[in-house]
């Protein structure tokens, strides 16, 4: 079964809002086993909207329209849909009394005339209650057996309506489920990752593997079409096992929702460790990512942002001679920063970052993008040298991901087997 | 001139990512005076993609495609566009050497075969350099005079490419000039800001005012259609002057490119000040935003991430009795943190943050979203109490913006007139 998403609203075409409705609905529809091949955004314009609806009717089984159901004259979705289907608009008594009810309980008691427009429905449709606003949703079945679903645009109305009423309805339509697992990889580039599983991708039928590059990470989605969730799990299991074999410890999670920073915090928590950070060019972003995880406070107590040499000496005990001899951006300084952070904070692990994020500050021997990351753990300090490409923001983003992955792999190497069962 | 946006990528259709490229491009195109009537998302599928491109060619003047230019087999945008236009793909020597160059500086020295796919271009096109990745952009003019622009999908590559190369190109296409000024406001909510200028918006013809809500800020774009840039400037000037009168020091810049953190760094630089930060719940994000500005090192030397009470005492000299009596999340602690950070770092200004970002940790008297921000400047410390709504990430984002604006307004109050000329 195919579904097409049509978002109606001039505010989308002007870039005033980001269309989060489309990604929400796309993800939900995928989980319901429906294939989404087209997402369209179009304005509140009769000609263009009816064109888009007609095209969708010609190529998709289910059409979900969001937006344009409001009380203003701009709002045309219902009217245009009715016209396309050659049906009349009729007043729905239930919707009218719900609108009366809605305004009764609220401060704005003045129901303007145009509000009653929202009580009009397309002849022969199924009305879907809106518990968070005045515009009801509509489900219309065409004579050709296609389904058109109309929902209000505001996510605060659309999302609960979809989850409470539309999902149960859609489930009655489909026979199969789409079950998917996510394998998240760090430390391997997108093209290399794909080369490593080219044979698997080339020969795939069901399940399929889809790679996604995400800011220095690669996510592989393994999706199976099956009669039940259990059958889907049985189909994906051997593929996920094979991916684990090929990517080994580069896989930081197979949980859809876990981020790299959560994976690190989870490991630290599991093994009763604490971490501190000492950052120069990343200026707090690394700590910020760790603290992004709710509950990080149990394993992360202190972070140092030591931009100046003075601060590196004062808080981290980096020696003046090291800074003079090797410079602030050097393997030696990174090493002393990591050791110093662990010592000052009394933490069992520490990460340090020193580098040149640019656009200024680069030299021939130390170009923009050169970053040293130090990792202290278990009494040992290791330093890695990176050469990142891109603008300041990109260099810093890659730096943070690489630092998180550095600590993660150090922990995995130390606690290998205990972790394996968890990944 | 009409522009149609086509986002290519299965990850959009699966709802794995929110399509922020479309809203970014829509806003920029609107600012360039181009009408956007359709936005399409489609997968990496030859048949459907070519159908979408053909439809766009039949109804729009300019087509901007993003995504699907990567090295993997999924990536088809260039190949399909060439096929639709009946043109060949040829290797571009410049792009090939740029890819070689890109990989030379990196750790992953293994350029896999599929990377060379990115050096192929559509015959007769104009190549657009990608300074943040390996896939170049392409501008293709069709025989019918339509323009197709191909850009990579990752925003970190697409956004700089669009701003550096595509905007100047698009400007050469239109006869009239769309001149716009941006007025960026902090510390006033979107609906309040709109109410404050409702009369101006209701009566506007040329120039127009368009409000955009952006993560705790409101941006007002004033746009005039004119024969020349100079005429455009004359048209917008009185409107911008009126906005300055109404919003006063809430306006932090009228420069399109200046962010709130840049505005703060610029003020500090201008008045030879230095700043330090002491963060608890924001965990380095505030420092990270400041350090985001190239050249921040001249005014920002040290930052403290003091999650634990121990660290607050050790580095910032917060007294144990204050922590006991008022708690870590209190006006008193925020005050001592700001004073302590300034003292420890020897900086002339300091910002402190302590609060409850959630989702855990809230109580009845100190609910999730309660944040105290302290600002030390000129020997005085002021503390503000905030109650932010939303999830952990949103609370932290609003916290950072509010802290930056707190320091900014303190500086503006102290140096009022000297700054006025600059804003």
Short mmCIF file of N, CA and C in Angstrom, two decimals, chain A residues 7-128:
data_model
loop_
_atom_site.label_atom_id
_atom_site.label_comp_id
_atom_site.label_asym_id
_atom_site.label_seq_id
_atom_site.Cartn_x
_atom_site.Cartn_y
_atom_site.Cartn_z
N UNK A 7 1.40 18.43 2.28
CA UNK A 7 1.34 19.46 3.31
C UNK A 7 0.87 20.75 2.66
N UNK A 8 -0.20 21.32 3.18
CA UNK A 8 -0.79 22.50 2.56
C UNK A 8 -0.52 23.73 3.44
N UNK A 9 0.09 24.76 2.87
CA UNK A 9 0.29 25.97 3.66
C UNK A 9 1.35 26.88 3.07
N UNK A 10 0.99 28.13 2.89
CA UNK A 10 1.92 29.09 2.31
C UNK A 10 3.12 29.29 3.23
N UNK A 11 2.91 29.12 4.53
CA UNK A 11 4.02 29.31 5.48
C UNK A 11 5.16 28.32 5.23
N UNK A 12 4.82 27.16 4.67
CA UNK A 12 5.87 26.19 4.34
C UNK A 12 6.65 26.67 3.11
N UNK A 13 5.92 27.20 2.14
CA UNK A 13 6.55 27.65 0.88
C UNK A 13 7.41 28.89 1.10
N UNK A 14 7.10 29.64 2.15
CA UNK A 14 7.93 30.82 2.45
C UNK A 14 9.07 30.48 3.39
N UNK A 15 9.11 29.23 3.83
CA UNK A 15 10.18 28.83 4.74
C UNK A 15 9.98 29.35 6.15
N UNK A 16 8.75 29.80 6.46
CA UNK A 16 8.50 30.30 7.82
C UNK A 16 8.54 29.19 8.86
N UNK A 17 8.14 28.00 8.45
CA UNK A 17 8.18 26.87 9.38
C UNK A 17 8.86 25.68 8.71
N UNK A 18 9.45 24.86 9.56
CA UNK A 18 10.02 23.61 9.08
C UNK A 18 8.91 22.57 9.11
N UNK A 19 8.81 21.79 8.05
CA UNK A 19 7.72 20.83 7.92
C UNK A 19 8.01 19.56 8.72
N UNK A 20 7.73 19.62 10.02
CA UNK A 20 7.96 18.45 10.86
C UNK A 20 6.81 17.45 10.73
N UNK A 21 5.63 17.91 10.28
CA UNK A 21 4.51 16.98 10.07
C UNK A 21 4.88 15.88 9.10
N UNK A 22 5.58 16.25 8.02
CA UNK A 22 5.91 15.27 6.99
C UNK A 22 6.82 14.19 7.55
N UNK A 23 7.85 14.58 8.32
CA UNK A 23 8.76 13.55 8.83
C UNK A 23 8.06 12.69 9.88
N UNK A 24 7.19 13.31 10.67
CA UNK A 24 6.44 12.54 11.66
C UNK A 24 5.58 11.48 10.96
N UNK A 25 4.80 11.93 9.99
CA UNK A 25 3.89 11.01 9.29
C UNK A 25 4.66 9.96 8.50
N UNK A 26 5.77 10.38 7.89
CA UNK A 26 6.56 9.43 7.10
C UNK A 26 7.07 8.29 7.97
N UNK A 27 7.58 8.66 9.14
CA UNK A 27 8.11 7.62 10.02
C UNK A 27 6.99 6.68 10.48
N UNK A 28 5.85 7.26 10.84
CA UNK A 28 4.73 6.44 11.32
C UNK A 28 4.20 5.53 10.21
N UNK A 29 4.11 6.07 9.01
CA UNK A 29 3.60 5.26 7.89
C UNK A 29 4.57 4.13 7.55
N UNK A 30 5.87 4.43 7.61
CA UNK A 30 6.86 3.38 7.35
C UNK A 30 6.70 2.26 8.37
N UNK A 31 6.50 2.65 9.62
CA UNK A 31 6.34 1.65 10.67
C UNK A 31 5.06 0.83 10.47
N UNK A 32 4.09 1.40 9.78
CA UNK A 32 2.84 0.68 9.49
C UNK A 32 2.95 -0.18 8.23
N UNK A 33 4.15 -0.15 7.60
CA UNK A 33 4.36 -0.97 6.42
C UNK A 33 3.86 -0.34 5.13
N UNK A 34 3.62 0.96 5.18
CA UNK A 34 3.17 1.61 3.95
C UNK A 34 4.36 2.29 3.27
N UNK A 35 4.39 2.22 1.97
CA UNK A 35 5.50 2.82 1.23
C UNK A 35 5.15 4.27 0.89
N UNK A 36 6.04 5.17 1.25
CA UNK A 36 5.85 6.59 0.94
C UNK A 36 6.85 6.97 -0.15
N UNK A 37 6.34 7.32 -1.32
CA UNK A 37 7.22 7.66 -2.44
C UNK A 37 7.26 9.15 -2.74
N UNK A 38 6.25 9.87 -2.28
CA UNK A 38 6.19 11.30 -2.59
C UNK A 38 5.71 12.09 -1.38
N UNK A 39 6.37 13.21 -1.12
CA UNK A 39 5.88 14.19 -0.15
C UNK A 39 5.81 15.53 -0.88
N UNK A 40 4.67 16.18 -0.79
CA UNK A 40 4.47 17.42 -1.53
C UNK A 40 4.11 18.53 -0.55
N UNK A 41 4.68 19.70 -0.74
CA UNK A 41 4.19 20.88 -0.04
C UNK A 41 3.65 21.84 -1.09
N UNK A 42 2.48 22.36 -0.82
CA UNK A 42 1.82 23.24 -1.79
C UNK A 42 1.08 24.32 -1.01
N UNK A 43 0.83 25.46 -1.64
CA UNK A 43 0.18 26.56 -0.93
C UNK A 43 -1.33 26.46 -0.90
N UNK A 44 -1.96 27.42 -0.24
CA UNK A 44 -3.42 27.46 -0.18
C UNK A 44 -3.94 28.08 -1.48
N UNK A 45 -3.86 27.34 -2.56
CA UNK A 45 -4.21 27.85 -3.88
C UNK A 45 -5.02 26.78 -4.60
N UNK A 46 -6.21 27.13 -5.03
CA UNK A 46 -7.14 26.12 -5.53
C UNK A 46 -6.58 25.32 -6.71
N UNK A 47 -6.06 26.04 -7.69
CA UNK A 47 -5.60 25.37 -8.90
C UNK A 47 -4.45 24.40 -8.62
N UNK A 48 -3.45 24.92 -7.90
CA UNK A 48 -2.28 24.07 -7.65
C UNK A 48 -2.60 22.93 -6.71
N UNK A 49 -3.43 23.20 -5.71
CA UNK A 49 -3.78 22.14 -4.76
C UNK A 49 -4.59 21.04 -5.45
N UNK A 50 -5.54 21.43 -6.32
CA UNK A 50 -6.33 20.37 -6.98
C UNK A 50 -5.45 19.59 -7.94
N UNK A 51 -4.49 20.25 -8.56
CA UNK A 51 -3.55 19.54 -9.43
C UNK A 51 -2.76 18.49 -8.65
N UNK A 52 -2.29 18.90 -7.48
CA UNK A 52 -1.49 18.00 -6.65
C UNK A 52 -2.33 16.82 -6.16
N UNK A 53 -3.58 17.09 -5.79
CA UNK A 53 -4.45 16.00 -5.32
C UNK A 53 -4.75 15.02 -6.47
N UNK A 54 -5.03 15.56 -7.66
CA UNK A 54 -5.28 14.69 -8.80
C UNK A 54 -4.09 13.81 -9.14
N UNK A 55 -2.89 14.39 -9.11
CA UNK A 55 -1.68 13.61 -9.37
C UNK A 55 -1.54 12.50 -8.33
N UNK A 56 -1.76 12.85 -7.07
CA UNK A 56 -1.62 11.87 -6.00
C UNK A 56 -2.63 10.73 -6.18
N UNK A 57 -3.86 11.08 -6.55
CA UNK A 57 -4.89 10.04 -6.76
C UNK A 57 -4.50 9.08 -7.88
N UNK A 58 -3.71 9.60 -8.85
CA UNK A 58 -3.35 8.75 -9.98
C UNK A 58 -2.22 7.78 -9.66
N UNK A 59 -1.52 8.01 -8.53
CA UNK A 59 -0.33 7.17 -8.31
C UNK A 59 -0.22 6.57 -6.91
N UNK A 60 -1.05 7.00 -5.97
CA UNK A 60 -0.93 6.48 -4.60
C UNK A 60 -2.26 5.94 -4.10
N UNK A 61 -2.18 5.02 -3.13
CA UNK A 61 -3.40 4.41 -2.61
C UNK A 61 -4.06 5.27 -1.54
N UNK A 62 -3.21 5.84 -0.67
CA UNK A 62 -3.71 6.64 0.44
C UNK A 62 -3.08 8.03 0.33
N UNK A 63 -3.87 9.06 0.53
CA UNK A 63 -3.33 10.42 0.47
C UNK A 63 -3.64 11.10 1.80
N UNK A 64 -2.59 11.56 2.45
CA UNK A 64 -2.80 12.27 3.72
C UNK A 64 -2.51 13.75 3.50
N UNK A 65 -3.53 14.57 3.69
CA UNK A 65 -3.35 16.01 3.56
C UNK A 65 -3.34 16.62 4.95
N UNK A 66 -2.37 17.48 5.22
CA UNK A 66 -2.39 18.21 6.49
C UNK A 66 -2.39 19.70 6.20
N UNK A 67 -3.14 20.45 6.99
CA UNK A 67 -3.18 21.91 6.86
C UNK A 67 -4.32 22.39 6.00
N UNK A 68 -4.66 23.66 6.18
CA UNK A 68 -5.70 24.26 5.35
C UNK A 68 -7.11 23.92 5.76
N UNK A 69 -7.29 23.46 7.01
CA UNK A 69 -8.65 23.14 7.48
C UNK A 69 -9.18 24.22 8.42
N UNK A 70 -8.42 25.26 8.61
CA UNK A 70 -8.79 26.30 9.57
C UNK A 70 -9.99 27.13 9.14
N UNK A 71 -10.32 28.12 9.96
CA UNK A 71 -11.52 28.90 9.72
C UNK A 71 -11.34 30.05 8.71
N UNK A 72 -10.11 30.37 8.32
CA UNK A 72 -9.93 31.56 7.49
C UNK A 72 -10.20 31.27 6.02
N UNK A 73 -10.33 32.34 5.28
CA UNK A 73 -10.64 32.22 3.86
C UNK A 73 -9.53 31.53 3.08
N UNK A 74 -8.30 31.68 3.58
CA UNK A 74 -7.16 31.01 2.95
C UNK A 74 -7.32 29.50 2.94
N UNK A 75 -7.97 28.99 3.98
CA UNK A 75 -8.01 27.54 4.18
C UNK A 75 -8.96 26.89 3.18
N UNK A 76 -8.38 26.09 2.28
CA UNK A 76 -9.13 25.60 1.12
C UNK A 76 -9.12 24.09 0.97
N UNK A 77 -8.39 23.40 1.83
CA UNK A 77 -8.13 21.98 1.58
C UNK A 77 -9.42 21.17 1.43
N UNK A 78 -10.36 21.39 2.35
CA UNK A 78 -11.60 20.63 2.32
C UNK A 78 -12.40 20.96 1.06
N UNK A 79 -12.47 22.26 0.77
CA UNK A 79 -13.25 22.72 -0.38
C UNK A 79 -12.68 22.15 -1.68
N UNK A 80 -11.36 22.22 -1.81
CA UNK A 80 -10.72 21.75 -3.04
C UNK A 80 -10.84 20.23 -3.17
N UNK A 81 -10.66 19.51 -2.06
CA UNK A 81 -10.80 18.06 -2.10
C UNK A 81 -12.20 17.67 -2.55
N UNK A 82 -13.21 18.35 -1.99
CA UNK A 82 -14.60 18.07 -2.37
C UNK A 82 -14.79 18.29 -3.87
N UNK A 83 -14.25 19.39 -4.36
CA UNK A 83 -14.38 19.71 -5.79
C UNK A 83 -13.73 18.64 -6.66
N UNK A 84 -12.52 18.23 -6.28
CA UNK A 84 -11.81 17.20 -7.04
C UNK A 84 -12.65 15.92 -7.10
N UNK A 85 -13.27 15.57 -5.97
CA UNK A 85 -14.06 14.34 -5.91
C UNK A 85 -15.49 14.55 -6.39
N UNK A 86 -15.81 15.77 -6.77
CA UNK A 86 -17.16 16.12 -7.22
C UNK A 86 -18.21 15.77 -6.16
N UNK A 87 -17.91 16.15 -4.93
CA UNK A 87 -18.87 15.92 -3.85
C UNK A 87 -19.24 17.26 -3.21
N UNK A 88 -20.38 17.26 -2.50
CA UNK A 88 -20.83 18.49 -1.85
C UNK A 88 -20.26 18.60 -0.45
N UNK A 89 -20.25 19.81 0.08
CA UNK A 89 -19.93 20.01 1.49
C UNK A 89 -21.25 20.13 2.24
N UNK A 90 -21.36 19.40 3.32
CA UNK A 90 -22.59 19.45 4.12
C UNK A 90 -22.23 19.72 5.58
N UNK A 91 -23.18 20.34 6.29
CA UNK A 91 -22.86 20.62 7.69
C UNK A 91 -23.02 19.37 8.53
N UNK A 92 -22.04 19.16 9.42
CA UNK A 92 -22.06 18.02 10.31
C UNK A 92 -22.52 18.50 11.68
N UNK A 93 -23.67 17.99 12.12
CA UNK A 93 -24.24 18.45 13.38
C UNK A 93 -23.28 18.21 14.55
N UNK A 94 -22.66 17.05 14.55
CA UNK A 94 -21.73 16.72 15.63
C UNK A 94 -20.58 17.71 15.69
N UNK A 95 -20.00 18.04 14.53
CA UNK A 95 -18.88 18.97 14.49
C UNK A 95 -19.32 20.36 14.95
N UNK A 96 -20.55 20.74 14.56
CA UNK A 96 -21.03 22.06 14.96
C UNK A 96 -21.16 22.15 16.48
N UNK A 97 -21.68 21.10 17.09
CA UNK A 97 -21.85 21.18 18.54
C UNK A 97 -20.49 21.07 19.25
N UNK A 98 -19.53 20.38 18.64
CA UNK A 98 -18.19 20.32 19.23
C UNK A 98 -17.53 21.69 19.20
N UNK A 99 -17.75 22.42 18.13
CA UNK A 99 -17.16 23.77 18.03
C UNK A 99 -17.78 24.66 19.11
N UNK A 100 -19.11 24.55 19.26
CA UNK A 100 -19.78 25.33 20.32
C UNK A 100 -19.19 24.97 21.68
N UNK A 101 -19.03 23.69 21.91
CA UNK A 101 -18.49 23.18 23.16
C UNK A 101 -17.07 23.71 23.40
N UNK A 102 -16.27 23.67 22.33
CA UNK A 102 -14.86 24.08 22.41
C UNK A 102 -14.75 25.53 22.86
N UNK A 103 -15.59 26.37 22.29
CA UNK A 103 -15.47 27.79 22.62
C UNK A 103 -16.07 28.11 23.98
N UNK A 104 -17.04 27.31 24.40
CA UNK A 104 -17.68 27.54 25.69
C UNK A 104 -16.64 27.50 26.82
N UNK A 105 -15.76 26.53 26.75
CA UNK A 105 -14.79 26.36 27.82
C UNK A 105 -13.60 27.32 27.75
N UNK A 106 -13.56 28.17 26.75
CA UNK A 106 -12.35 28.97 26.56
C UNK A 106 -12.58 30.45 26.81
N UNK A 107 -11.48 31.16 26.84
CA UNK A 107 -11.56 32.59 27.11
C UNK A 107 -12.20 33.36 25.96
N UNK A 108 -11.76 33.04 24.73
CA UNK A 108 -12.30 33.78 23.58
C UNK A 108 -13.72 33.29 23.31
N UNK A 109 -14.68 34.02 23.80
CA UNK A 109 -16.05 33.52 23.68
C UNK A 109 -16.69 33.93 22.36
N UNK A 110 -16.00 34.80 21.65
CA UNK A 110 -16.55 35.30 20.41
C UNK A 110 -16.29 34.34 19.25
N UNK A 111 -17.26 33.52 18.97
CA UNK A 111 -17.11 32.63 17.80
C UNK A 111 -17.46 33.45 16.57
N UNK A 112 -16.48 33.73 15.74
CA UNK A 112 -16.78 34.49 14.54
C UNK A 112 -17.43 33.56 13.50
N UNK A 113 -18.16 34.19 12.55
CA UNK A 113 -18.94 33.42 11.57
C UNK A 113 -18.11 32.34 10.89
N UNK A 114 -16.86 32.72 10.53
CA UNK A 114 -16.05 31.79 9.75
C UNK A 114 -15.72 30.50 10.51
N UNK A 115 -15.90 30.49 11.83
CA UNK A 115 -15.63 29.26 12.56
C UNK A 115 -16.57 28.14 12.15
N UNK A 116 -17.80 28.52 11.74
CA UNK A 116 -18.77 27.48 11.37
C UNK A 116 -18.36 26.74 10.10
N UNK A 117 -17.49 27.38 9.32
CA UNK A 117 -16.92 26.72 8.14
C UNK A 117 -16.30 25.38 8.52
N UNK A 118 -15.84 25.32 9.75
CA UNK A 118 -15.17 24.09 10.18
C UNK A 118 -16.13 22.96 10.49
N UNK A 119 -17.42 23.28 10.53
CA UNK A 119 -18.41 22.22 10.75
C UNK A 119 -18.85 21.58 9.44
N UNK A 120 -18.36 22.13 8.31
CA UNK A 120 -18.71 21.54 7.02
C UNK A 120 -17.82 20.33 6.73
N UNK A 121 -18.44 19.27 6.23
CA UNK A 121 -17.66 18.07 5.91
C UNK A 121 -17.98 17.63 4.48
N UNK A 122 -17.11 16.78 3.95
CA UNK A 122 -17.32 16.27 2.60
C UNK A 122 -18.36 15.15 2.66
N UNK A 123 -19.34 15.23 1.82
CA UNK A 123 -20.43 14.24 1.78
C UNK A 123 -19.88 12.82 1.76
N UNK A 124 -20.40 11.98 2.62
CA UNK A 124 -20.03 10.57 2.61
C UNK A 124 -18.73 10.25 3.34
N UNK A 125 -18.16 11.25 4.00
CA UNK A 125 -16.87 11.00 4.67
C UNK A 125 -17.09 10.50 6.09
N UNK A 126 -16.00 10.07 6.69
CA UNK A 126 -16.01 9.68 8.09
C UNK A 126 -15.36 10.83 8.86
N UNK A 127 -16.04 11.35 9.89
CA UNK A 127 -15.51 12.49 10.65
C UNK A 127 -14.60 11.99 11.77
N UNK A 128 -13.44 12.64 11.92
CA UNK A 128 -12.50 12.27 12.97
C UNK A 128 -12.45 13.40 14.00
#
